[in-house]
Every structure is written in C-alpha cells, then in structure tokens.
XYZ file of C-alpha atoms in Angstrom:
597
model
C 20.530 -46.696 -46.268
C 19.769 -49.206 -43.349
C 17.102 -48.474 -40.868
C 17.962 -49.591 -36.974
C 15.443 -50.927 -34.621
C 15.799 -50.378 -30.783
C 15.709 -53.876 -28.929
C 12.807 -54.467 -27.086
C 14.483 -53.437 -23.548
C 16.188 -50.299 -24.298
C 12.477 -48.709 -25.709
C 10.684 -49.487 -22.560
C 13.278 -48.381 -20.504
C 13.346 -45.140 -22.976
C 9.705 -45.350 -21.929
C 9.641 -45.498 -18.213
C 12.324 -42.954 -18.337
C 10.255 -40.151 -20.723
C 7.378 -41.240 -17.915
C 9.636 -40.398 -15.170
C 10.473 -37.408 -16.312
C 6.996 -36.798 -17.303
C 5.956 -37.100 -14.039
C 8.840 -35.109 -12.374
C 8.017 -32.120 -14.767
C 3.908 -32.392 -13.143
C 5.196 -32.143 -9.692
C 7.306 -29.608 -10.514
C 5.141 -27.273 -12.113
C 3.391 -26.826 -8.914
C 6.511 -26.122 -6.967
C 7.457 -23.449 -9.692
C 4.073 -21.803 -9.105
C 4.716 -21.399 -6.022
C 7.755 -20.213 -5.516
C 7.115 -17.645 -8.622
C 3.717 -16.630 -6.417
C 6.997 -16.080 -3.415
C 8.980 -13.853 -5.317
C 9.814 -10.499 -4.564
C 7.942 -9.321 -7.428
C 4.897 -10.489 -6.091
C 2.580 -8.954 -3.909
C 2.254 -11.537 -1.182
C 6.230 -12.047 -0.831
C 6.101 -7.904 -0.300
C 3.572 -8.304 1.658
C 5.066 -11.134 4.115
C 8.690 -9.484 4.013
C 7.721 -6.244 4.980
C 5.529 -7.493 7.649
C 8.359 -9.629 8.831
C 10.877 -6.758 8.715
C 9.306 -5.246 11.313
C 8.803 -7.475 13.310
C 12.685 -8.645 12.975
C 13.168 -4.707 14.333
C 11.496 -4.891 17.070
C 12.952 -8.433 17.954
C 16.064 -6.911 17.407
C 15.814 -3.583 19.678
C 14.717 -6.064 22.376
C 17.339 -8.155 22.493
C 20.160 -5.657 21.543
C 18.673 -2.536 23.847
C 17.188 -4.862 26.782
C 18.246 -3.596 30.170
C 17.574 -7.420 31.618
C 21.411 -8.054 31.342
C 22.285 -4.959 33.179
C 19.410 -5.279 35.862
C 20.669 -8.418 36.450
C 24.354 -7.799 36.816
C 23.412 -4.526 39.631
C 21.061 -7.099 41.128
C 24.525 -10.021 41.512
C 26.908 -7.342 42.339
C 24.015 -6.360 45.369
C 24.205 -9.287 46.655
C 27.997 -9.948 46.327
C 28.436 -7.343 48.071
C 26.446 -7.976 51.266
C 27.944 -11.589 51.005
C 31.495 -10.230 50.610
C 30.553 -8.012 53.863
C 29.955 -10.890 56.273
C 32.591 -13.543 54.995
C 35.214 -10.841 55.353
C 33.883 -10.047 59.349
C 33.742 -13.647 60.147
C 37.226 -13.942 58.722
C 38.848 -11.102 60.214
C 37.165 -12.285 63.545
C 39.040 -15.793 62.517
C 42.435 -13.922 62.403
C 42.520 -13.421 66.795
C 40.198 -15.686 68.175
C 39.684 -19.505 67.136
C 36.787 -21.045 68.872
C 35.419 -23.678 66.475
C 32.764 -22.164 65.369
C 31.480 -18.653 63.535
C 29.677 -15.971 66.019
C 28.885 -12.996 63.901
C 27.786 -9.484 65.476
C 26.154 -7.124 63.406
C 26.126 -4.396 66.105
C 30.262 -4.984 66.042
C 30.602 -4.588 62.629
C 28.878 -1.513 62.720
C 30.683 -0.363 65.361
C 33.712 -1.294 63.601
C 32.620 0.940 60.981
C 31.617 3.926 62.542
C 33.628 3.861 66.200
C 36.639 5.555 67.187
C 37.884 4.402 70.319
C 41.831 5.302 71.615
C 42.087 1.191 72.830
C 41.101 0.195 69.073
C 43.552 2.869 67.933
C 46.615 0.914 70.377
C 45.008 -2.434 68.394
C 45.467 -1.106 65.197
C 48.907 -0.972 65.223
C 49.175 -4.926 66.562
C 49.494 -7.923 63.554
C 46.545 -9.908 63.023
C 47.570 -12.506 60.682
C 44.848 -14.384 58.391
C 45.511 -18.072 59.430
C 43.869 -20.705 56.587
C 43.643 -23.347 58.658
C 40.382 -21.357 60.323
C 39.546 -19.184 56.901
C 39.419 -21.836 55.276
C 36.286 -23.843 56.848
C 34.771 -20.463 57.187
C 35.096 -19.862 53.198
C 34.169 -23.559 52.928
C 30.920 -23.352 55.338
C 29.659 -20.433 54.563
C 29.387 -21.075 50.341
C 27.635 -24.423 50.872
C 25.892 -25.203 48.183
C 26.543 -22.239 46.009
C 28.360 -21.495 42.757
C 30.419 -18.189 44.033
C 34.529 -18.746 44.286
C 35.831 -16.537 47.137
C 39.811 -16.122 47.158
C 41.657 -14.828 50.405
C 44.345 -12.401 49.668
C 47.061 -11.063 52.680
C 48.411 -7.805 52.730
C 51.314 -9.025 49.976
C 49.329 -9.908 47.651
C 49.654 -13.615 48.552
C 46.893 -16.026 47.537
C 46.016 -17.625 51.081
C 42.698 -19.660 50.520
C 40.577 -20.276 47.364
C 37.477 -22.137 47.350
C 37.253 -23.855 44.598
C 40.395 -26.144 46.045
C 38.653 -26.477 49.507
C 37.590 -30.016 50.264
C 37.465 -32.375 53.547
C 38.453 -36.207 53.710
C 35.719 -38.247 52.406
C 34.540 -35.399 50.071
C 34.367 -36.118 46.102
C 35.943 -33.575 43.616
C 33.724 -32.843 41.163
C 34.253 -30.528 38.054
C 32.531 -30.335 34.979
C 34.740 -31.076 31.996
C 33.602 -28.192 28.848
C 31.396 -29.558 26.396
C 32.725 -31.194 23.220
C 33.231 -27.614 20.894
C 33.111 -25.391 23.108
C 35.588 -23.229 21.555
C 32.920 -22.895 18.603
C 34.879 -24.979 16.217
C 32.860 -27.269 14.168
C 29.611 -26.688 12.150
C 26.989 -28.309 14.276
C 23.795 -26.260 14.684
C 24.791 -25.710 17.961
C 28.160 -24.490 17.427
C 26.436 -21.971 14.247
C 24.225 -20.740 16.639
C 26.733 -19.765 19.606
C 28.657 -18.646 16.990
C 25.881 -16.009 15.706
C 25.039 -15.170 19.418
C 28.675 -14.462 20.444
C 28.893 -12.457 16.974
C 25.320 -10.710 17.376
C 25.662 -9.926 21.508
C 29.785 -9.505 21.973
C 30.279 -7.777 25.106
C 32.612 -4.801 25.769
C 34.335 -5.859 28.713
C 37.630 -6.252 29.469
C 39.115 -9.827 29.703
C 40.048 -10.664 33.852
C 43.228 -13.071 34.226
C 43.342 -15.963 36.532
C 44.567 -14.896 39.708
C 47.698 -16.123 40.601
C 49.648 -17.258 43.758
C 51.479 -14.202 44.511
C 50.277 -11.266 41.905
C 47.330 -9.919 44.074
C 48.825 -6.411 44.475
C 48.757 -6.598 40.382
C 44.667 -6.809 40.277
C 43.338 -3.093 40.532
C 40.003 -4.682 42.687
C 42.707 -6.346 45.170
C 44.962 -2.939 45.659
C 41.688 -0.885 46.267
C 40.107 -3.506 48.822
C 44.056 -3.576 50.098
C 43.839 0.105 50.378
C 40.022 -0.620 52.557
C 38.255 0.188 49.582
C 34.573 -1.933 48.357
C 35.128 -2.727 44.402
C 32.703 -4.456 41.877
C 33.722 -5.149 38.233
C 31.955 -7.101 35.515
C 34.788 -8.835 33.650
C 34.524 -11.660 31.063
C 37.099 -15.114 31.512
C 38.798 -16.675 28.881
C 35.695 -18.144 27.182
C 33.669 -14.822 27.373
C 31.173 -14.950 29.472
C 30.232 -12.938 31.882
C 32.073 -12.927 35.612
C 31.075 -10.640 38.753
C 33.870 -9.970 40.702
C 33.545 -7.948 44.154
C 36.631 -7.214 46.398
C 36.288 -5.606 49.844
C 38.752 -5.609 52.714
C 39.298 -7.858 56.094
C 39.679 -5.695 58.702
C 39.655 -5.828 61.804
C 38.595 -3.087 64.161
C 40.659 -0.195 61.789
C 43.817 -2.364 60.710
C 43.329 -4.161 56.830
C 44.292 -7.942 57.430
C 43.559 -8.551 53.297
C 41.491 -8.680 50.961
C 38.401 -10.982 49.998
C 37.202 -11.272 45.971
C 33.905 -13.338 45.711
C 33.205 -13.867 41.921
C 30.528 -15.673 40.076
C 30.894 -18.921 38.085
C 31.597 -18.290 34.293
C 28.471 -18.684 32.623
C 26.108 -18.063 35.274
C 24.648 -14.644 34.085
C 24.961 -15.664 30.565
C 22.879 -18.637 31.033
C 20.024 -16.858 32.721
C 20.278 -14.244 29.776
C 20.407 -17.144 27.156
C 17.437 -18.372 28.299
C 15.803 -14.778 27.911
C 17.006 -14.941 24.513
C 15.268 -17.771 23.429
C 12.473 -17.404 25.390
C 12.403 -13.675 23.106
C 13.175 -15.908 20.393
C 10.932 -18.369 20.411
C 7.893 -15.663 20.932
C 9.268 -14.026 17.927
C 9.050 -17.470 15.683
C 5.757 -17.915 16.823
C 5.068 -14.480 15.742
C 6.458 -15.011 12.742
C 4.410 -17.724 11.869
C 1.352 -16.299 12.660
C 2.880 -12.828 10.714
C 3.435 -15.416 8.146
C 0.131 -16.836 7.870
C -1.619 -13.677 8.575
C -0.324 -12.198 5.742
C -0.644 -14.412 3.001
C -4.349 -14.462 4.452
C -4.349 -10.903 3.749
C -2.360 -10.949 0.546
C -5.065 -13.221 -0.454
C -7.711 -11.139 -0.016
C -5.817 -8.805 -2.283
C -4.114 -10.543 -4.671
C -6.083 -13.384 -5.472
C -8.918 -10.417 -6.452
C -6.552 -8.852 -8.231
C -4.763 -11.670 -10.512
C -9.155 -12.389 -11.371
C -9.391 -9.116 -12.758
C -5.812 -9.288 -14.501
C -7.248 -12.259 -16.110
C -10.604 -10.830 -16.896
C -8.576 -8.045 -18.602
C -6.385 -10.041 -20.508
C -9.332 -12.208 -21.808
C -10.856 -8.721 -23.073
C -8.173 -7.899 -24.729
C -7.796 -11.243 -26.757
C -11.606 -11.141 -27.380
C -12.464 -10.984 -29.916
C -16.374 -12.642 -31.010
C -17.021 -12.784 -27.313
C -18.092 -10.666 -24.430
C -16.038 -11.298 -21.483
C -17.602 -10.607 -17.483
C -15.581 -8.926 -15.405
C -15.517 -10.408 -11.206
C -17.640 -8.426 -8.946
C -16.238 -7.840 -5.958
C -18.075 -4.842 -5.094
C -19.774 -5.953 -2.223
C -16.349 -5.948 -0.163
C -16.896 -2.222 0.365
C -13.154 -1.607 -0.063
C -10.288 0.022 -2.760
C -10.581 -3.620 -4.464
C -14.423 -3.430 -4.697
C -13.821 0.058 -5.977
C -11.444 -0.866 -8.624
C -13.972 -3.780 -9.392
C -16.609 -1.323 -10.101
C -14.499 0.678 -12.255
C -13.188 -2.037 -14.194
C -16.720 -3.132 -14.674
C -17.951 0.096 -15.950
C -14.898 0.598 -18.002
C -15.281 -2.914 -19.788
C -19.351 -2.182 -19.964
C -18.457 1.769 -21.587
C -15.730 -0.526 -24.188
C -18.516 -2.807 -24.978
C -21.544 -0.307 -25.533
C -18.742 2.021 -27.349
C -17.953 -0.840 -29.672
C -21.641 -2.093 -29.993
C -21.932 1.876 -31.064
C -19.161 2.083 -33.303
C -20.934 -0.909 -35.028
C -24.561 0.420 -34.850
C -23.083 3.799 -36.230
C -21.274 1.746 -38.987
C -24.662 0.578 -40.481
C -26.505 3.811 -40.054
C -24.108 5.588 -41.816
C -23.643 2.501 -44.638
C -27.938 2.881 -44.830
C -27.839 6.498 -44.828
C -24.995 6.640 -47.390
C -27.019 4.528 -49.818
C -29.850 6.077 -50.483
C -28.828 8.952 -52.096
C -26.083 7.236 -53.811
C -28.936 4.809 -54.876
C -31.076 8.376 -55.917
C -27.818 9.763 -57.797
C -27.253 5.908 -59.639
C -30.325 6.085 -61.113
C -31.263 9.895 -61.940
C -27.176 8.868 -63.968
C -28.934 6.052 -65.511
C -32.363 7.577 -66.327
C -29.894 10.670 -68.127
C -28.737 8.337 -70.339
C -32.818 8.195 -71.936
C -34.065 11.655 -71.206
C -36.121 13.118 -73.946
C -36.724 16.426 -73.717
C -34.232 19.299 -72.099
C -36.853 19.422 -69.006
C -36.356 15.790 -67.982
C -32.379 16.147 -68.596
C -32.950 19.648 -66.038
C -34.900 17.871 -63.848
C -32.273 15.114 -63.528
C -29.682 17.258 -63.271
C -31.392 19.039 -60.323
C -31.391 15.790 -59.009
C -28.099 14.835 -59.079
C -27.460 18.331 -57.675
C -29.330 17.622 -54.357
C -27.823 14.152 -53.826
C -24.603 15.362 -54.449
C -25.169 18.706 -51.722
C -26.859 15.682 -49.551
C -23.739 13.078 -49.769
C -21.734 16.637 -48.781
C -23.643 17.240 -46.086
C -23.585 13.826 -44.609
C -19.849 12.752 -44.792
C -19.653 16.615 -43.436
C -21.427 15.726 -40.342
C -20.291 12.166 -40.019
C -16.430 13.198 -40.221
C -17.528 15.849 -37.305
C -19.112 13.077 -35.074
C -16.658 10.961 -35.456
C -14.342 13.477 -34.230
C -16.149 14.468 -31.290
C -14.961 12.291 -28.477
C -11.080 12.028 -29.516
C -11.566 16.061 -29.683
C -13.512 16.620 -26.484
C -10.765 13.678 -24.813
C -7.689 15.801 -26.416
C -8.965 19.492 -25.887
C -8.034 20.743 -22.139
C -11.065 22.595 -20.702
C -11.208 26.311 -19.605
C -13.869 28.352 -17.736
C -15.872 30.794 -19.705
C -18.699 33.032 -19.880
C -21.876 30.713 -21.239
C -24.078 34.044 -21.294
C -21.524 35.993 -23.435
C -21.178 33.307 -25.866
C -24.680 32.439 -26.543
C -25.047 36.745 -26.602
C -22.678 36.132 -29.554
C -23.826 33.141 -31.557
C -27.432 35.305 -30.700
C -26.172 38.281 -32.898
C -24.323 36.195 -35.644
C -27.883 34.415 -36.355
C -29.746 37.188 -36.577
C -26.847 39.139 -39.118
C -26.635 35.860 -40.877
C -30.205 35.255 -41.064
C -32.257 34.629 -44.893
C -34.877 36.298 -45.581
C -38.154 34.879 -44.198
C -36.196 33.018 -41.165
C -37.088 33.532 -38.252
C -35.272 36.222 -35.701
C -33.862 34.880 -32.292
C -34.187 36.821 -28.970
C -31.802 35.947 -25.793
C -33.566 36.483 -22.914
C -31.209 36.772 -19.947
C -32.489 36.167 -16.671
C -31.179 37.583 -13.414
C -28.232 36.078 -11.302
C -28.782 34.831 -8.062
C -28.574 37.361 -5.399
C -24.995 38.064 -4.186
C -23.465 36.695 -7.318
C -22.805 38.772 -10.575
C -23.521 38.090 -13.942
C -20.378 36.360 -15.291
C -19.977 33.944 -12.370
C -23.097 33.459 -12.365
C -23.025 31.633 -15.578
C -19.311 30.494 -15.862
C -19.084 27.399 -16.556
C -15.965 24.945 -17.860
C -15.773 23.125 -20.973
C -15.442 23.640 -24.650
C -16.702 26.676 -25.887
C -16.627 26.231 -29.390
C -18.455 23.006 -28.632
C -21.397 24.044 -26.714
C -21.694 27.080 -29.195
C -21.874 24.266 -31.931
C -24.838 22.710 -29.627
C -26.480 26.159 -29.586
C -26.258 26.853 -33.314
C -27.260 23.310 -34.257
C -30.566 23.944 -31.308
C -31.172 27.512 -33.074
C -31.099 25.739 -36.741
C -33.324 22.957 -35.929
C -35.872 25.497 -34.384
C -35.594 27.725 -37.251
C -36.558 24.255 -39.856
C -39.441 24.282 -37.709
C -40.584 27.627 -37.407
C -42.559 29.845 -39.943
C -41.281 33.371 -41.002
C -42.070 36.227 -39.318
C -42.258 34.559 -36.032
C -39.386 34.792 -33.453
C -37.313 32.150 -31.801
C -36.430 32.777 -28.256
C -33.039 31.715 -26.128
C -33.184 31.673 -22.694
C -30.206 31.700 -19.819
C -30.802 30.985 -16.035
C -28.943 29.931 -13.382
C -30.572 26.700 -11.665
C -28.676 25.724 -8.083
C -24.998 24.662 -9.155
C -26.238 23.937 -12.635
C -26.472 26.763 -15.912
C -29.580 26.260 -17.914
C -30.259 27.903 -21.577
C -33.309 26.837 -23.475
C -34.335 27.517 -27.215
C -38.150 27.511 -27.662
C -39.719 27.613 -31.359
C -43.206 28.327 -32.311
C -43.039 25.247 -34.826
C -45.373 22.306 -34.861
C -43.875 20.531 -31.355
C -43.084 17.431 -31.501
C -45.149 14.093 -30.762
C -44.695 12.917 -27.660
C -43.351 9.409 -28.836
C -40.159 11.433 -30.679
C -39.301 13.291 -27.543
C -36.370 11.033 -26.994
C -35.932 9.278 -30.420
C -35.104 12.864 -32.277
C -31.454 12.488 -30.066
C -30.725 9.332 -32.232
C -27.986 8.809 -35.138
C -29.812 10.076 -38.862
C -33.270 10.532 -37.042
C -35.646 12.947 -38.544
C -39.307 13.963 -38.575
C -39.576 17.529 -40.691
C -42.311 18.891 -42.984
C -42.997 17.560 -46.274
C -40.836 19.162 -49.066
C -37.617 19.493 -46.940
C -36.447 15.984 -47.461
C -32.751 15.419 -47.588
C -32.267 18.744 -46.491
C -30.552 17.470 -43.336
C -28.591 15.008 -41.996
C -29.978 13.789 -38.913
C -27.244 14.174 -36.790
C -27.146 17.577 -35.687
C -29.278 16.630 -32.354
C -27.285 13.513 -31.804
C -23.872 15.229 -31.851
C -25.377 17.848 -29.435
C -26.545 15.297 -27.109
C -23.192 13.905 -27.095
C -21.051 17.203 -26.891
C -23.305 17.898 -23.495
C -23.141 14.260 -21.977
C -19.019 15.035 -22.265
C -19.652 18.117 -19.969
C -21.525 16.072 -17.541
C -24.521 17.886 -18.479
C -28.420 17.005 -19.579
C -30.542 17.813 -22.819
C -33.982 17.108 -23.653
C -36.837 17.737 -25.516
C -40.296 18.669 -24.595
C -43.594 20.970 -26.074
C -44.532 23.973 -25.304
C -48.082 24.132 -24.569
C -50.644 26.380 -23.532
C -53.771 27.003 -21.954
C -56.346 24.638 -21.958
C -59.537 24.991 -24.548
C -62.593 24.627 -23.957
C -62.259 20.637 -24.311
C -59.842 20.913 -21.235
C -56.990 20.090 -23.800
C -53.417 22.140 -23.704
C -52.561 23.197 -27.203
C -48.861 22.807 -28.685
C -47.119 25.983 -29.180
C -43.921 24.852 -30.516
C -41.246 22.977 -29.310
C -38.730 23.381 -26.094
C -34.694 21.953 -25.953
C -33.106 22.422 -22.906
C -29.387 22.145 -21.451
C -28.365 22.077 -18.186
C -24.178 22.235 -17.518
C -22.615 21.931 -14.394
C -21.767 26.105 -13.628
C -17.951 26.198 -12.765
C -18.647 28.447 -9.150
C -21.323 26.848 -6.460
C-alpha cells in the first residue's frame, strides 16, 4: 500500500480555500441571525408586518378612494366650459362680419341667450357659414400658449379647423415624439412601475376615437352641441390617459352654425394626479421607515427582554450544581416587568422547594436512624440476654422502635403527599364551624381515659350575616380537619387529665379564625416558631419517641396552601405579686381566608 503526498501548491491552495470558506461561513452566521430574528415566526417580523399592513391600508384607501382625480376633472370641465363659451361667440361673430380683429360682448351673448326678438327670428332662417380663413386665427389667438386642441365642426359634420395643425409662416412645428417604451414593453423600472400603476389605478372610461374629417355627426358630444346642446365627457385616448372633452354649439343669434369640441392634451390630468401619487407615495415610504424603525425599537423592548428570560429558563433547566439568576426587569412597571417578577418568584419557590426537598431528605435519613440504630442494638444485645427480664425488656424495646419506625414513614409518606394532593384536589366551599363541631364530638367519643375533654366554643356571627356564611370558607376539608385533629392531639400530649381543652371559632373581618388553647406547660418563648419545623419536638420526659415531629409542620403547610396563617403563642394570666404574667397553657391559632366578605 503506497501513501501519496500532496505537492506543495495544491495544500496551500487547499489551505487558502478551507480559509475562504472559513471566513465566508463567519460572515454568514451573522446574516443568518438576522434574517432568522426577521422571520415570521418571530416577534419583531410580526411586529413590523402588522404595523406595516396598516399602514399599506390606509395608503391604499387614499390612493384608490381619493376624490383629487374627480375634483380635478369637475374643476377642467369648469373651465372648458366657460372657454368653449367665448371661442364659440367670437366664432359665430366671425361667420358675418370680418373686421380683423375679435370684439366680444358679453351683454350680446346674453342677449343672445335669453332674447326673442321677431328681426332675429327673420335672421334665423338666413346661412351664416363658418369661414376658416377668420376661425382659424381666432382658434389660433385665442389658445396662445395653452395645451387645449379646439376642433371646428359645420353643420355636416365636416371637420373645418383644428388647432393642433394651425401655424403661420415663420412659425416652427414642434411635437413631442413618445418616450422610448411607452407602450410599457420592456422591463426597466420605469416601465414595471407604469405597468403596476396602469394595473393598480385602470380607469373605467370609455376609449374616444380620433376625430375624423367628415364623421362629426358620428360623435354623440358633436350631434348634441349640433342639436344646441353644452356636453362634457371624460374619455381616455389610445394610450389611456385621461382626455376632457367639452362640445357646445356656434350660434348665432338662434340659428346653430356648428359645433366647437375643446379637449385637453393626453396626459395632462394624469400627470398632475401622478405627481399626487408619489407625492402619497413617497410620505408613505417615509412612514414606512420610520414604522420600520419604530417597531423594531419597540419589538426590542419586548423581545430582547423576553429571549433574556428564555435563556435564563433554559439555563435552569440544564442546571444542574448551579443556581441560575433570573433578569429583573421589574422596574419597567409593565406586563414584561410582571412576567419578570413571576419568573423570579417561580425560579426562587423551585430553588427553596429543592433546597427543601434536600433539607427534608436528611431530616428524615437522621430521624430514620436512630431508632433503627435503637432496634440494631436492643437485636444485638438479645443475642446475650441472661435472664427472661432482660430478653422482655428488649423485646419491649424492639416493640417501641418498631411502632416508632411505623409512625414515622406513616407521617413522612403523608407529608410528602401533601402538596401534589392539595395541587390535584379541586377546592369546594364548606362549613368550617360544622366540621370542627364534628371532629369536636369524635374526640371526645374517642377519647382514653384520663385525656382530656375538648369544648367548641362558638362565637357569634357578625351582625347581618348567619352562621354558615359566616364561617364558610373554601378549601380542603378533610385537610384542615387533619390540622384540627393534629392541634387537638398535640394539646392533649400537653395537658393533664381531668382538665379540659377548649376550641374556639370567630369570624375576624374577611378572615375565619379557630383557636385550640391547652392548660399544658406553654411553651418557651424561643420554640414559638421552631415547634412548626420538620421532626421538632419539646414534650415531657417519659414520652420520648412517642411522636413524630411532624404533625405541626404538616399543619403549617396544609394552612399556608389555603393562603392562611398559624402560630403559636402562651396563654398567660394575671400578673403576681412580682408583676410577672403566669403561663396557663399554650394557644395555636388559624386564620383562613372566609369564602363570603
């Protein structure tokens, strides 16, 4: 097997290639960032396209619903009309008299409008032909310098004078040759653009022919002005735009010598309204750009916070050895400040839930092994026990650890129960009173001998409220009556025989208060919070092992998940004659939020 070696050249061109690319790939990634932060799946491209979208509306219902074009088409038919008015009086008064020049009377032509006179009635009937030779320096003089074509028409429908073919010795022709595409062929920007114009803002009117030399009677405007009628039309010519034609009669005194159409140049209107376009146009891309800016500025302020705590999330979820700090952006006072908090809170509750799971790990491992240490070595010491008393005692022994490990897998199985029970369990309004009535009434039937009994004391509802919504309240009854019983057990540890045990229910503003008071010992006042924690517990001397520890913990825990409050304090009475308050027992209270204000 032979081995083959690249020649020098080809590996460092391999080389500057793989660099190339290399490099290509780093400029690249950026690009594909950003276009990935631009797609429609993200929330600044929604942002920035449903800005834009309305804006493109509103552009849109400008241009298409504008009454500009119309305004300006009354406005050039207006003055058409007045124009059409006096070139047709001066050429009638062309058609009798030829002085050289143009005397126009408006007090004639309104008498020629509105007078009846038997002499005009004998001219009526008399020929006054439309000679060019005089129209046709009237037609020429009076559109100096203007863009309107005016076309003389005889009662035959003969073409006698057009201006756009009027022109002296000396004068220079001039006409403007179309511009290079002006069909819309080709695929210049210019021609794509008139092309999307003429597609976006077609007009509806009719097509007008090109009048011809001896068709006038064919052209509806002519026959009507024929026929001393005053017609405008809006028309388009044979490259679409817009034309303004306006026909009135020449006549003279009563008698119709022809007809005058005065039309506008193709393209005039359109050019006035193209310019309104863009100017509309041009607003709108500056709008857009600042829409455009403006809301990736705004997407910013939302998304950027938003892919942070995505992040933050993520990290927490991979963390493992590590505690992760979620952004604050709750000083921005908005939604994103709220979710900020919560997300903060929610990590914190994860993190002291876990830092609990793991404290409650090693209490129950510490509580677990002592009395699987006791029952070891009580086995052991069996094994050399001399006498049946020893082997008894033992055996007693290995009894109590055995009723102890019971009782504390028992109560560590129920606490860690609680919260997926409490999360699971749907909660329903009940009567507190009536159940603590109950539980009341079961202790007392299910009490041993020398226990003490409990009382429920049951305090008057508010005025103007009755007993049972007084003290309705919503939760989990079997779970609060599991705080109660585990309150009325660890008073009853506490309390001597013969002595009674008293439960208490009030209402207290929106909240329901119940109390259990014992006449035990009390507790010191360095305990009052420390007898809520895990496997905690301060009792009498011979009633080791008797319990687990938990029951206040779990209580304290069931009434935190019904957003409501237990604590601990002593009873105490009236100062002696030292001035000092003696302890008469011991006082647990819980307060739950009542279910009617």
């Amino acid at each position: 097997m032979s081995d083959t070696t690249m020649p020098p050249e080809t590996a460092d061109r391999a080389d500057a290639e793989d660099a190339i690319a290399a490099a290509e790939e780093k400029t690249a990634r950026p690009r594909r960032a950003w276009f990935r932060r631009l797609a429609s799946q993200r929330l600044t491209a929604r942002i920035v396209l449903l800005n834009l979208l309305g804006l493109i509306i509103l552009v849109a219902g400008i241009l298409y619903f504008n009454q500009f074009r119309q305004g300006l088409i009354d406005a050039r038919v207006q003055s058409l009309t007045t124009q059409a008015q006096i070139i047709a009086a001066a050429v009638a008064g062309s058609a009798s008299v030829d002085t050289g020049s143009i005397v126009i009377d408006p007090d004639s032509l309104a008498e020629t409008a509105d007078e009846t006179l038997p002499e005009q009635d004998q001219l009526s009937s008399l020929d006054f032909p439309i000679d060019p030779e005089t129209a046709g320096p009237i037609l020429k003089r009076l559109l100096a310098d203007t863009t309107v074509r005016a076309r003389v028409i005889d009662k035959d429908g003969n073409m006698i004078v057009d201006s756009r073919f009027l022109y002296s010795r000396g004068d220079i022709v001039q006409t403007d040759l179309p511009p290079l595409n002006s069909d819309g062929s080709g695929f210049s920007p210019t021609a794509l653009w008139n092309r999307l114009v003429s597609w976006t803002f077609s007009y509806d009117y009719p097509t007008q022919p090109d009048y011809g030399i001896d068709n006038g009677k064919d052209f509806p405007e002519v026959a009507a002005a024929l026929n001393g009628a005053k017609v405008s039309l809006v028309r388009l010519n044979d490259r679409g735009q817009i034309v303004v034609i306006v026909a009135v009669p020449v006549q003279r005194f009563r008698a119709v010598l022809g007809a005058l159409a005065l039309s506008t140049t193709g393209g005039e209107i359109d050019n006035v309204l193209r310019a309104e376009r863009q100017v509309v146009l041009m607003t709108f891309g500056f709008v857009a750009l600042v829409t455009i800016l403006l809301s990736i500025l705004l997407a910013s302020t939302i998304a950027l916070p938003l892919r942070r705590l995505a992040a933050a999330a993520e990290r927490v979820r991979r963390g493992i050895n590590k505690r992760v700090e979620i952004p604050d952006f709750s000083a921005r006072g908005d939604e994103i400040g709220d979710l900020s908090g919560a997300v903060r809170d929610m990590t914190n509750a994860l993190y002291s839930r876990i830092a609990a799971i793991e404290a409650f790990a090693a209490d129950v491992s510490h509580e677990l092994k002592n009395p699987l240490t006791s029952l070891r070595s009580a086995v052991e010491t069996l094994a050399y026990a001399k006498t049946a008393e020893q082997r008894e005692r033992l055996i007693d022994i290995v009894k109590h650890d055995v009723k102890r490990l019971d009782r504390l897998i028992t109560d560590i199985s129920d606490a860690s129960r609680l919260d997926a029970e409490l999360a699971r369990g749907e909660a329903q309004a009940f009567d507190l009173s009536q159940l603590l009535e109950t539980i009341v009434s079961y202790s007392n039937d299910t009490r041993k001998p020398g226990q003490a009994e409990v009382e429920l004391d049951l305090a008057r509802p508010p005025q103007g409220m009755d007993q049972a919504r007084a003290y309705t309240v919503m939760g989990h009854d079997s779970r609060l009556g599991q705080v109660a019983r585990n309150l009325i057990d660890n008073a009853r540890s506490f309390t001597k025989p013969a002595t009674m045990i008293s439960v208490r229910i009030k209402r207290v503003g929106p909240e329901v208060e119940f109390r259990v008071e014992d006449s035990g010992p009390g507790i010191r006042p360095d305990n009052l919070e420390r007898v809520f924690e895990r496997f905690y517990t301060d009792r009498p001397e011979g009633s080791f092992g008797s319990n687990s520890g938990l029951g206040l913990s779990i209580s304290k825990q069931i009434v935190e998940a019904h957003r409501g409050r237990i604590w601990a304090e002593n009873r105490l009475g009236k100062p002696d004659a030292a001035g000092e308050k003696p302890v008469l027992g011991a006082r647990f209270t819980v307060r739950i939020p009542a279910a009617h204000a």
